[in-house]
C-alpha atoms as a printed R data frame, in Angstrom:
    type eleno elety resid chain resno       x       y       z
1   ATOM     1    CA   MET     A     1   0.223   0.271  -0.388
2   ATOM     2    CA   ASP     A     2   0.713   3.261  -0.922
3   ATOM     3    CA   ILE     A     3   1.813   5.464   1.784
4   ATOM     4    CA   ALA     A     4   0.545   9.449   1.727
5   ATOM     5    CA   VAL     A     5   1.821  11.499   4.593
6   ATOM     6    CA   ALA     A     6   5.263   9.955   6.374
7   ATOM     7    CA   THR     A     7   6.125  11.401   9.293
8   ATOM     8    CA   ASN     A     8   9.297  11.439  11.417
9   ATOM     9    CA   GLU     A     9   9.320  13.309  15.424
10  ATOM    10    CA   LEU     A    10   7.435  15.924  14.124
11  ATOM    11    CA   THR     A    11   7.981  18.398  16.248
12  ATOM    12    CA   ARG     A    12   6.567  22.281  16.759
13  ATOM    13    CA   VAL     A    13   7.163  24.937  19.529
14  ATOM    14    CA   PHE     A    14   6.202  27.923  19.904
15  ATOM    15    CA   GLY     A    15   8.007  29.185  22.505
16  ATOM    16    CA   SER     A    16   8.531  26.876  25.690
17  ATOM    17    CA   PHE     A    17   5.639  25.792  24.674
18  ATOM    18    CA   ILE     A    18   5.172  22.266  22.830
19  ATOM    19    CA   ALA     A    19   2.996  22.243  20.234
20  ATOM    20    CA   VAL     A    20   3.469  18.555  18.915
21  ATOM    21    CA   ASN     A    21   5.636  16.460  20.628
22  ATOM    22    CA   LYS     A    22   7.639  13.796  18.030
23  ATOM    23    CA   LEU     A    23   5.086  12.976  16.849
24  ATOM    24    CA   SER     A    24   5.909   9.571  14.026
25  ATOM    25    CA   ILE     A    25   2.636   8.423  11.774
26  ATOM    26    CA   ASN     A    26   2.085   6.693   8.766
27  ATOM    27    CA   ILE     A    27  -1.270   7.648   6.555
28  ATOM    28    CA   GLU     A    28  -1.682   5.082   3.552
29  ATOM    29    CA   ALA     A    29  -2.901   6.653   0.373
30  ATOM    30    CA   GLY     A    30  -7.116   6.190   0.327
31  ATOM    31    CA   GLU     A    31  -7.996   5.700   3.924
32  ATOM    32    CA   ILE     A    32  -9.587   8.284   6.110
33  ATOM    33    CA   TYR     A    33  -7.869   8.893   8.970
34  ATOM    34    CA   GLY     A    34  -8.797  10.458  12.197
35  ATOM    35    CA   PHE     A    35  -6.951  12.780  14.105
36  ATOM    36    CA   LEU     A    36  -8.591  12.853  17.499
37  ATOM    37    CA   GLY     A    37  -7.583  14.241  20.894
38  ATOM    38    CA   PRO     A    38  -8.513  17.768  23.401
39  ATOM    39    CA   ASN     A    39  -8.575  21.196  22.461
40  ATOM    40    CA   GLY     A    40  -4.976  22.007  22.613
41  ATOM    41    CA   SER     A    41  -3.865  18.981  21.658
42  ATOM    42    CA   GLY     A    42  -1.620  19.723  18.701
43  ATOM    43    CA   LYS     A    43  -4.587  18.942  16.109
44  ATOM    44    CA   SER     A    44  -4.546  21.591  13.525
45  ATOM    45    CA   THR     A    45  -1.106  22.565  14.234
46  ATOM    46    CA   THR     A    46  -0.607  18.484  12.486
47  ATOM    47    CA   ILE     A    47  -2.254  19.766   9.837
48  ATOM    48    CA   ARG     A    48  -0.825  22.980   8.980
49  ATOM    49    CA   MET     A    49   3.143  21.757   8.913
50  ATOM    50    CA   LEU     A    50   0.937  18.929   6.407
51  ATOM    51    CA   CYS     A    51  -0.177  21.466   4.029
52  ATOM    52    CA   GLY     A    52   2.407  22.786   3.891
53  ATOM    53    CA   ILE     A    53   1.631  26.294   6.362
54  ATOM    54    CA   LEU     A    54   3.596  25.773   9.224
55  ATOM    55    CA   GLU     A    55   6.535  25.478   9.365
56  ATOM    56    CA   PRO     A    56   8.448  22.424  11.739
57  ATOM    57    CA   SER     A    57  10.326  23.538  14.364
58  ATOM    58    CA   SER     A    58  12.314  19.852  13.928
59  ATOM    59    CA   GLY     A    59  11.634  16.327  12.733
60  ATOM    60    CA   SER     A    60  10.177  15.469   8.781
61  ATOM    61    CA   GLY     A    61   7.681  14.448   7.141
62  ATOM    62    CA   LYS     A    62   7.078  13.655   3.408
63  ATOM    63    CA   VAL     A    63   3.289  14.708   2.379
64  ATOM    64    CA   LEU     A    64   3.199  12.841  -1.941
65  ATOM    65    CA   GLY     A    65   6.281  11.864  -2.136
66  ATOM    66    CA   TYR     A    66   7.521  15.494  -1.044
67  ATOM    67    CA   ASP     A    67   9.558  17.221   1.869
68  ATOM    68    CA   LEU     A    68   7.459  19.253   4.187
69  ATOM    69    CA   ALA     A    69  10.598  21.196   4.200
70  ATOM    70    CA   LYS     A    70  11.485  22.139   1.683
71  ATOM    71    CA   GLU     A    71   9.070  21.139  -0.815
72  ATOM    72    CA   SER     A    72   6.195  22.622   1.538
73  ATOM    73    CA   GLU     A    73   5.557  25.075  -2.688
74  ATOM    74    CA   LYS     A    74   4.539  21.210  -4.386
75  ATOM    75    CA   ILE     A    75   2.635  20.490  -1.087
76  ATOM    76    CA   LYS     A    76  -0.265  23.061  -1.304
77  ATOM    77    CA   THR     A    77  -0.151  22.451  -5.552
78  ATOM    78    CA   ARG     A    78  -1.397  18.916  -4.500
79  ATOM    79    CA   ILE     A    79  -4.281  19.045  -0.699
80  ATOM    80    CA   GLY     A    80  -7.503  20.300  -0.769
81  ATOM    81    CA   TYR     A    81  -7.336  21.362   3.643
82  ATOM    82    CA   MET     A    82 -10.578  22.693   4.619
83  ATOM    83    CA   SER     A    83 -12.083  23.639   8.302
84  ATOM    84    CA   GLN     A    84 -15.393  25.015   9.949
85  ATOM    85    CA   LYS     A    85 -13.526  28.403   9.323
86  ATOM    86    CA   PHE     A    86 -13.235  27.705   5.531
87  ATOM    87    CA   SER     A    87 -14.052  31.169   3.722
88  ATOM    88    CA   LEU     A    88 -17.135  31.738   1.884
89  ATOM    89    CA   TYR     A    89 -18.117  34.370  -0.349
90  ATOM    90    CA   ASP     A    90 -21.335  35.859   1.840
91  ATOM    91    CA   ASP     A    91 -22.114  38.423  -1.567
92  ATOM    92    CA   LEU     A    92 -21.453  35.782  -4.455
93  ATOM    93    CA   THR     A    93 -23.842  32.807  -5.342
94  ATOM    94    CA   VAL     A    94 -22.811  29.582  -4.693
95  ATOM    95    CA   TYR     A    95 -21.507  28.980  -8.479
96  ATOM    96    CA   GLU     A    96 -19.349  32.410  -8.160
97  ATOM    97    CA   ASN     A    97 -18.143  30.787  -5.400
98  ATOM    98    CA   LEU     A    98 -17.131  27.244  -6.985
99  ATOM    99    CA   ASN     A    99 -16.047  29.385  -9.534
100 ATOM   100    CA   PHE     A   100 -13.569  31.638  -8.247
101 ATOM   101    CA   TYR     A   101 -12.435  29.023  -6.379
102 ATOM   102    CA   SER     A   102 -11.548  27.179  -9.178
103 ATOM   103    CA   GLY     A   103  -9.222  30.288 -10.267
104 ATOM   104    CA   LEU     A   104  -7.080  30.334  -6.818
105 ATOM   105    CA   TYR     A   105  -6.864  26.721  -7.485
106 ATOM   106    CA   ASP     A   106  -5.743  26.576 -11.536
107 ATOM   107    CA   VAL     A   107  -8.705  24.598 -12.391
108 ATOM   108    CA   PRO     A   108  -8.252  24.499 -16.113
109 ATOM   109    CA   VAL     A   109 -10.022  27.402 -17.611
110 ATOM   110    CA   ARG     A   110 -11.739  24.157 -20.027
111 ATOM   111    CA   GLU     A   111 -12.782  21.783 -17.171
112 ATOM   112    CA   ARG     A   112 -14.456  24.604 -15.520
113 ATOM   113    CA   LYS     A   113 -18.053  24.283 -16.446
114 ATOM   114    CA   SER     A   114 -18.345  20.739 -15.984
115 ATOM   115    CA   ARG     A   115 -15.707  20.074 -12.404
116 ATOM   116    CA   ILE     A   116 -18.824  23.293 -11.255
117 ATOM   117    CA   ALA     A   117 -21.375  20.864 -11.871
118 ATOM   118    CA   GLU     A   118 -19.418  17.925 -10.324
119 ATOM   119    CA   MET     A   119 -18.869  20.399  -6.625
120 ATOM   120    CA   VAL     A   120 -23.093  21.584  -6.538
121 ATOM   121    CA   GLU     A   121 -24.108  17.577  -8.029
122 ATOM   122    CA   MET     A   122 -21.544  16.488  -4.451
123 ATOM   123    CA   ALA     A   123 -22.874  19.040  -2.579
124 ATOM   124    CA   LYS     A   124 -26.264  18.395  -3.134
125 ATOM   125    CA   LEU     A   125 -27.431  21.931  -4.027
126 ATOM   126    CA   THR     A   126 -29.024  21.189  -7.730
127 ATOM   127    CA   GLY     A   127 -31.326  23.683  -8.071
128 ATOM   128    CA   ARG     A   128 -28.863  26.346  -5.689
129 ATOM   129    CA   GLU     A   129 -26.436  27.511  -7.788
130 ATOM   130    CA   LYS     A   130 -28.094  31.396  -8.479
131 ATOM   131    CA   GLU     A   131 -28.501  31.413  -4.586
132 ATOM   132    CA   LEU     A   132 -26.308  33.929  -2.693
133 ATOM   133    CA   VAL     A   133 -24.807  32.086   0.019
134 ATOM   134    CA   ALA     A   134 -25.250  34.101   3.022
135 ATOM   135    CA   ASN     A   135 -28.939  32.614   2.725
136 ATOM   136    CA   LEU     A   136 -27.929  28.737   2.408
137 ATOM   137    CA   SER     A   137 -28.165  26.757   6.263
138 ATOM   138    CA   VAL     A   138 -24.794  26.417   8.326
139 ATOM   139    CA   GLY     A   139 -25.045  22.695   6.536
140 ATOM   140    CA   TRP     A   140 -25.723  24.030   3.372
141 ATOM   141    CA   LYS     A   141 -22.468  26.044   3.932
142 ATOM   142    CA   GLN     A   142 -20.288  23.463   4.814
143 ATOM   143    CA   ARG     A   143 -20.851  21.056   2.006
144 ATOM   144    CA   LEU     A   144 -20.555  24.005  -0.776
145 ATOM   145    CA   ALA     A   145 -16.785  24.998   1.504
146 ATOM   146    CA   LEU     A   146 -16.063  21.520   0.933
147 ATOM   147    CA   GLY     A   147 -16.961  21.528  -3.071
148 ATOM   148    CA   CYS     A   148 -14.505  24.650  -3.185
149 ATOM   149    CA   ALA     A   149 -11.911  22.278  -1.335
150 ATOM   150    CA   ILE     A   150 -11.717  19.810  -3.459
151 ATOM   151    CA   ILE     A   151 -12.664  21.026  -6.985
152 ATOM   152    CA   SER     A   152  -9.037  20.465  -8.078
153 ATOM   153    CA   ARG     A   153  -8.938  17.191  -7.369
154 ATOM   154    CA   PRO     A   154  -6.657  17.169  -4.804
155 ATOM   155    CA   SER     A   155  -5.008  13.794  -3.421
156 ATOM   156    CA   ILE     A   156  -5.028  13.887  -0.180
157 ATOM   157    CA   LEU     A   157  -8.081  15.713   1.640
158 ATOM   158    CA   PHE     A   158  -7.171  17.223   5.124
159 ATOM   159    CA   LEU     A   159 -10.283  18.669   6.842
160 ATOM   160    CA   ASP     A   160  -9.857  20.384  10.148
161 ATOM   161    CA   GLU     A   161 -13.288  19.883  12.753
162 ATOM   162    CA   PRO     A   162 -15.568  19.951   9.087
163 ATOM   163    CA   THR     A   163 -18.716  19.414  10.616
164 ATOM   164    CA   SER     A   164 -18.567  21.989  13.801
165 ATOM   165    CA   GLY     A   165 -21.660  23.615  14.226
166 ATOM   166    CA   ILE     A   166 -23.804  21.443  12.469
167 ATOM   167    CA   SER     A   167 -26.415  19.361  13.068
168 ATOM   168    CA   PRO     A   168 -26.565  15.566  13.207
169 ATOM   169    CA   THR     A   169 -28.494  14.941   9.837
170 ATOM   170    CA   SER     A   170 -25.895  17.648   8.218
171 ATOM   171    CA   ARG     A   171 -22.611  15.413   9.137
172 ATOM   172    CA   LYS     A   172 -23.929  12.592   9.079
173 ATOM   173    CA   MET     A   173 -24.870  13.568   5.171
174 ATOM   174    CA   PHE     A   174 -21.356  15.581   5.824
175 ATOM   175    CA   PHE     A   175 -19.513  12.188   6.211
176 ATOM   176    CA   ASN     A   176 -20.968  10.348   3.823
177 ATOM   177    CA   ILE     A   177 -19.368  12.158   1.241
178 ATOM   178    CA   ILE     A   178 -16.572  11.894   2.654
179 ATOM   179    CA   GLN     A   179 -16.231   7.869   1.913
180 ATOM   180    CA   GLU     A   180 -17.628   8.632  -1.606
181 ATOM   181    CA   LEU     A   181 -14.412  10.495  -1.563
182 ATOM   182    CA   ALA     A   182 -12.530   8.337  -0.011
183 ATOM   183    CA   ASN     A   183 -13.780   5.365  -2.535
184 ATOM   184    CA   GLY     A   184 -12.976   7.120  -4.950
185 ATOM   185    CA   GLY     A   185  -9.426   7.149  -3.716
186 ATOM   186    CA   THR     A   186  -8.885  10.355  -2.040
187 ATOM   187    CA   THR     A   187  -6.394  10.318   1.105
188 ATOM   188    CA   ILE     A   188  -9.051  12.475   3.694
189 ATOM   189    CA   MET     A   189  -7.327  12.972   7.789
190 ATOM   190    CA   VAL     A   190  -9.650  13.985   9.679
191 ATOM   191    CA   THR     A   191  -9.924  16.287  12.653
192 ATOM   192    CA   THR     A   192 -12.720  15.392  14.866
193 ATOM   193    CA   HIS     A   193 -14.455  15.289  18.270
194 ATOM   194    CA   PHE     A   194 -17.297  13.335  17.411
195 ATOM   195    CA   MET     A   195 -16.926   9.934  18.573
196 ATOM   196    CA   ASP     A   196 -20.083   8.692  15.420
197 ATOM   197    CA   GLU     A   197 -17.618  10.312  12.351
198 ATOM   198    CA   ALA     A   198 -14.050   8.938  13.857
199 ATOM   199    CA   GLU     A   199 -15.760   5.824  14.115
200 ATOM   200    CA   ARG     A   200 -16.010   5.941  10.714
201 ATOM   201    CA   CYS     A   201 -12.467   5.738  10.163
202 ATOM   202    CA   ASN     A   202  -9.995   3.357   8.913
203 ATOM   203    CA   THR     A   203  -6.980   4.396  11.284
204 ATOM   204    CA   ILE     A   204  -7.926   6.398  14.205
205 ATOM   205    CA   ALA     A   205  -4.801   7.994  15.750
206 ATOM   206    CA   PHE     A   206  -5.553   9.563  19.530
207 ATOM   207    CA   ILE     A   207  -3.071  13.088  20.211
208 ATOM   208    CA   SER     A   208  -3.512  14.500  23.854
209 ATOM   209    CA   GLU     A   209  -0.315  17.074  25.031
210 ATOM   210    CA   GLY     A   210   1.252  17.083  22.042
211 ATOM   211    CA   SER     A   211   1.839  13.477  21.717
212 ATOM   212    CA   LEU     A   212   0.621  10.179  19.931
213 ATOM   213    CA   ILE     A   213  -1.138   7.982  22.815
214 ATOM   214    CA   ALA     A   214  -2.769   5.887  20.264
215 ATOM   215    CA   LYS     A   215  -3.759   4.308  16.794
216 ATOM   216    CA   ASP     A   216  -5.192   1.764  15.469
217 ATOM   217    CA   THR     A   217  -8.897   0.628  13.807
218 ATOM   218    CA   PRO     A   218 -11.563   1.751  15.453
219 ATOM   219    CA   ASP     A   219 -12.635  -2.383  16.591
220 ATOM   220    CA   ASN     A   220  -8.676  -2.517  16.927
221 ATOM   221    CA   LEU     A   221  -8.651  -0.077  20.035
222 ATOM   222    CA   LYS     A   222 -12.307  -1.177  21.855
223 ATOM   223    CA   GLY     A   223 -10.218  -4.500  22.296
224 ATOM   224    CA   LYS     A   224  -6.778  -3.190  23.041
225 ATOM   225    CA   VAL     A   225  -7.174  -0.313  25.281
226 ATOM   226    CA   ILE     A   226 -10.701  -1.357  27.385
227 ATOM   227    CA   LYS     A   227  -9.839  -3.909  29.803
228 ATOM   228    CA   GLY     A   228 -12.743  -5.931  31.826
229 ATOM   229    CA   SER     A   229 -16.476  -5.535  31.622
230 ATOM   230    CA   MET     A   230 -17.771  -2.041  30.446
231 ATOM   231    CA   VAL     A   231 -21.431  -1.146  31.917
232 ATOM   232    CA   GLU     A   232 -24.494   0.674  31.685
233 ATOM   233    CA   LEU     A   233 -25.777   2.294  34.254
234 ATOM   234    CA   ASN     A   234 -28.986   4.747  35.220
235 ATOM   235    CA   VAL     A   235 -28.870   5.596  38.553
236 ATOM   236    CA   ASP     A   236 -30.677   8.899  40.521
237 ATOM   237    CA   GLU     A   237 -27.670  12.267  40.505
238 ATOM   238    CA   PRO     A   238 -25.417  10.331  38.529
239 ATOM   239    CA   VAL     A   239 -22.891  13.169  38.940
240 ATOM   240    CA   GLU     A   240 -22.558  13.217  42.202
241 ATOM   241    CA   ARG     A   241 -22.079   9.296  42.243
242 ATOM   242    CA   ILE     A   242 -18.683   8.765  40.150
243 ATOM   243    CA   ASN     A   243 -16.394   8.584  43.057
244 ATOM   244    CA   GLU     A   244 -18.235   6.358  45.154
245 ATOM   245    CA   ILE     A   245 -19.088   3.909  41.932
246 ATOM   246    CA   GLU     A   246 -15.207   4.643  40.804
247 ATOM   247    CA   ALA     A   247 -13.692   3.946  45.090
248 ATOM   248    CA   LEU     A   248 -15.640   0.671  44.498
249 ATOM   249    CA   PRO     A   249 -12.702  -1.705  44.530
250 ATOM   250    CA   TYR     A   250 -13.729  -3.444  41.221
251 ATOM   251    CA   VAL     A   251 -14.696  -0.794  39.690
252 ATOM   252    CA   ARG     A   252 -11.905   0.588  37.724
253 ATOM   253    CA   GLU     A   253 -13.407   3.767  36.108
254 ATOM   254    CA   CYS     A   254 -16.414   5.367  35.860
255 ATOM   255    CA   SER     A   255 -18.002   8.410  33.738
256 ATOM   256    CA   ILE     A   256 -20.558   9.671  33.224
257 ATOM   257    CA   HIS     A   257 -22.191   9.604  29.410
258 ATOM   258    CA   GLY     A   258 -25.673  11.802  29.221
259 ATOM   259    CA   PRO     A   259 -27.678  11.215  31.885
260 ATOM   260    CA   LEU     A   260 -26.305   7.460  32.046
261 ATOM   261    CA   LEU     A   261 -22.343   5.895  33.322
262 ATOM   262    CA   HIS     A   262 -20.566   4.016  31.663
263 ATOM   263    CA   VAL     A   263 -18.998   1.397  34.898
264 ATOM   264    CA   LEU     A   264 -16.144  -0.421  34.149
265 ATOM   265    CA   LEU     A   265 -15.659  -3.316  35.920
266 ATOM   266    CA   GLU     A   266 -12.962  -6.114  36.375
267 ATOM   267    CA   ALA     A   267 -14.951  -8.611  34.599
268 ATOM   268    CA   ASP     A   268 -18.941  -9.884  34.580
269 ATOM   269    CA   GLU     A   269 -19.069 -11.617  37.952
270 ATOM   270    CA   SER     A   270 -18.607  -7.657  39.683
271 ATOM   271    CA   ILE     A   271 -22.773  -7.080  37.445
272 ATOM   272    CA   PRO     A   272 -24.412  -8.727  40.575
273 ATOM   273    CA   LEU     A   273 -22.509  -6.364  43.251
274 ATOM   274    CA   LEU     A   274 -22.520  -3.517  41.569
275 ATOM   275    CA   GLU     A   275 -26.435  -3.838  41.072
276 ATOM   276    CA   ALA     A   276 -26.300  -4.570  44.346
277 ATOM   277    CA   GLN     A   277 -24.167  -1.567  45.813
278 ATOM   278    CA   THR     A   278 -26.383   1.140  43.253
279 ATOM   279    CA   GLY     A   279 -29.813  -0.484  43.573
280 ATOM   280    CA   SER     A   280 -29.791  -0.201  39.433
281 ATOM   281    CA   LYS     A   281 -29.465  -2.704  36.373
282 ATOM   282    CA   ALA     A   282 -26.633  -2.575  35.240
283 ATOM   283    CA   LYS     A   283 -26.723  -2.997  31.171
284 ATOM   284    CA   ARG     A   284 -23.323  -4.577  29.463
285 ATOM   285    CA   ILE     A   285 -22.253  -3.131  26.387
286 ATOM   286    CA   VAL     A   286 -19.168  -2.484  24.156
287 ATOM   287    CA   PRO     A   287 -16.971  -0.323  25.103
288 ATOM   288    CA   SER     A   288 -17.004   3.545  22.690
289 ATOM   289    CA   LEU     A   289 -14.557   5.061  21.282
290 ATOM   290    CA   GLU     A   290 -15.559   8.060  23.700
291 ATOM   291    CA   ASP     A   291 -14.516   5.055  26.443
292 ATOM   292    CA   VAL     A   292 -11.573   4.150  24.820
293 ATOM   293    CA   PHE     A   293 -11.040   7.860  24.737
294 ATOM   294    CA   ILE     A   294 -11.680   9.115  28.555
295 ATOM   295    CA   THR     A   295  -9.040   5.319  29.524
296 ATOM   296    CA   LEU     A   296  -5.827   6.533  27.271
297 ATOM   297    CA   SER     A   297  -6.146  10.004  28.787
298 ATOM   298    CA   ARG     A   298  -6.662   8.789  32.287
299 ATOM   299    CA   GLN     A   299  -3.045   6.555  31.781
300 ATOM   300    CA   LYS     A   300  -1.397   9.519  30.211
301 ATOM   301    CA   ARG     A   301  -2.056  11.299  33.422
302 ATOM   302    CA   GLY     A   302  -1.364   8.420  35.442
303 ATOM   303    CA   GLU     A   303  -4.231   7.680  36.731
304 ATOM   304    CA   GLY     A   304  -4.742   4.403  35.602
């Protein structure tokens, strides 16, 4: 399998702050690579380095075979980049925005009309070509922004929190489009806070305080990181009871998930003990990626 992105101890320092700390990753061509971590963990800084926008402080990397330090301008011509703050022009129509970006990305003039039509169809904006962007919903704008970012048919697409602030329905539609792009051979690196999106990635990398703390497929991460029996517990005042439940000798972790608690037990045999102690029914569940992230974060802090 071809490698689209390869980094070796890639590091970025701002003064005394280490934003990205010796990051070594490989992204295979055609895969969706999820990059997860809390705010300030180094995700956006990493993407800016991989896009050739920000120079690494040390370490090395290649994107599509081009060296990050020496060939950043060549990298910029082969990639697409989009974030939640992608710039669309509200006073231009859907068509005019796409036409502007086709010129910005040097799409050949003879191909622009067909490329614009392709992006309109992809973004499900057919019939809205003459509508001002200012009149579009956030979800429509995000899909249009994606169309602008990929109108040059980039080999690799970097998406930095692209679905923040849009509805769950729009997020699902957006990610369906991402899946179609990957199926067509586009390599995609996406940062997200949404674990349902992360589930659809081929590979997930968790980053914390600038350092890579785990990398694998979603299913493998659940199996490797979560050791024990995970149950869902419905109790009154769950937040107030976390410390009490976590103090039980057979409980490894306890965390809040909406109105419910997820409790990681030493083994299934502990379920009756937990139910007797809490007076609530415990339902055996498959760990989620959110559970994985909570466990990894605690391990990173030295709590587990």
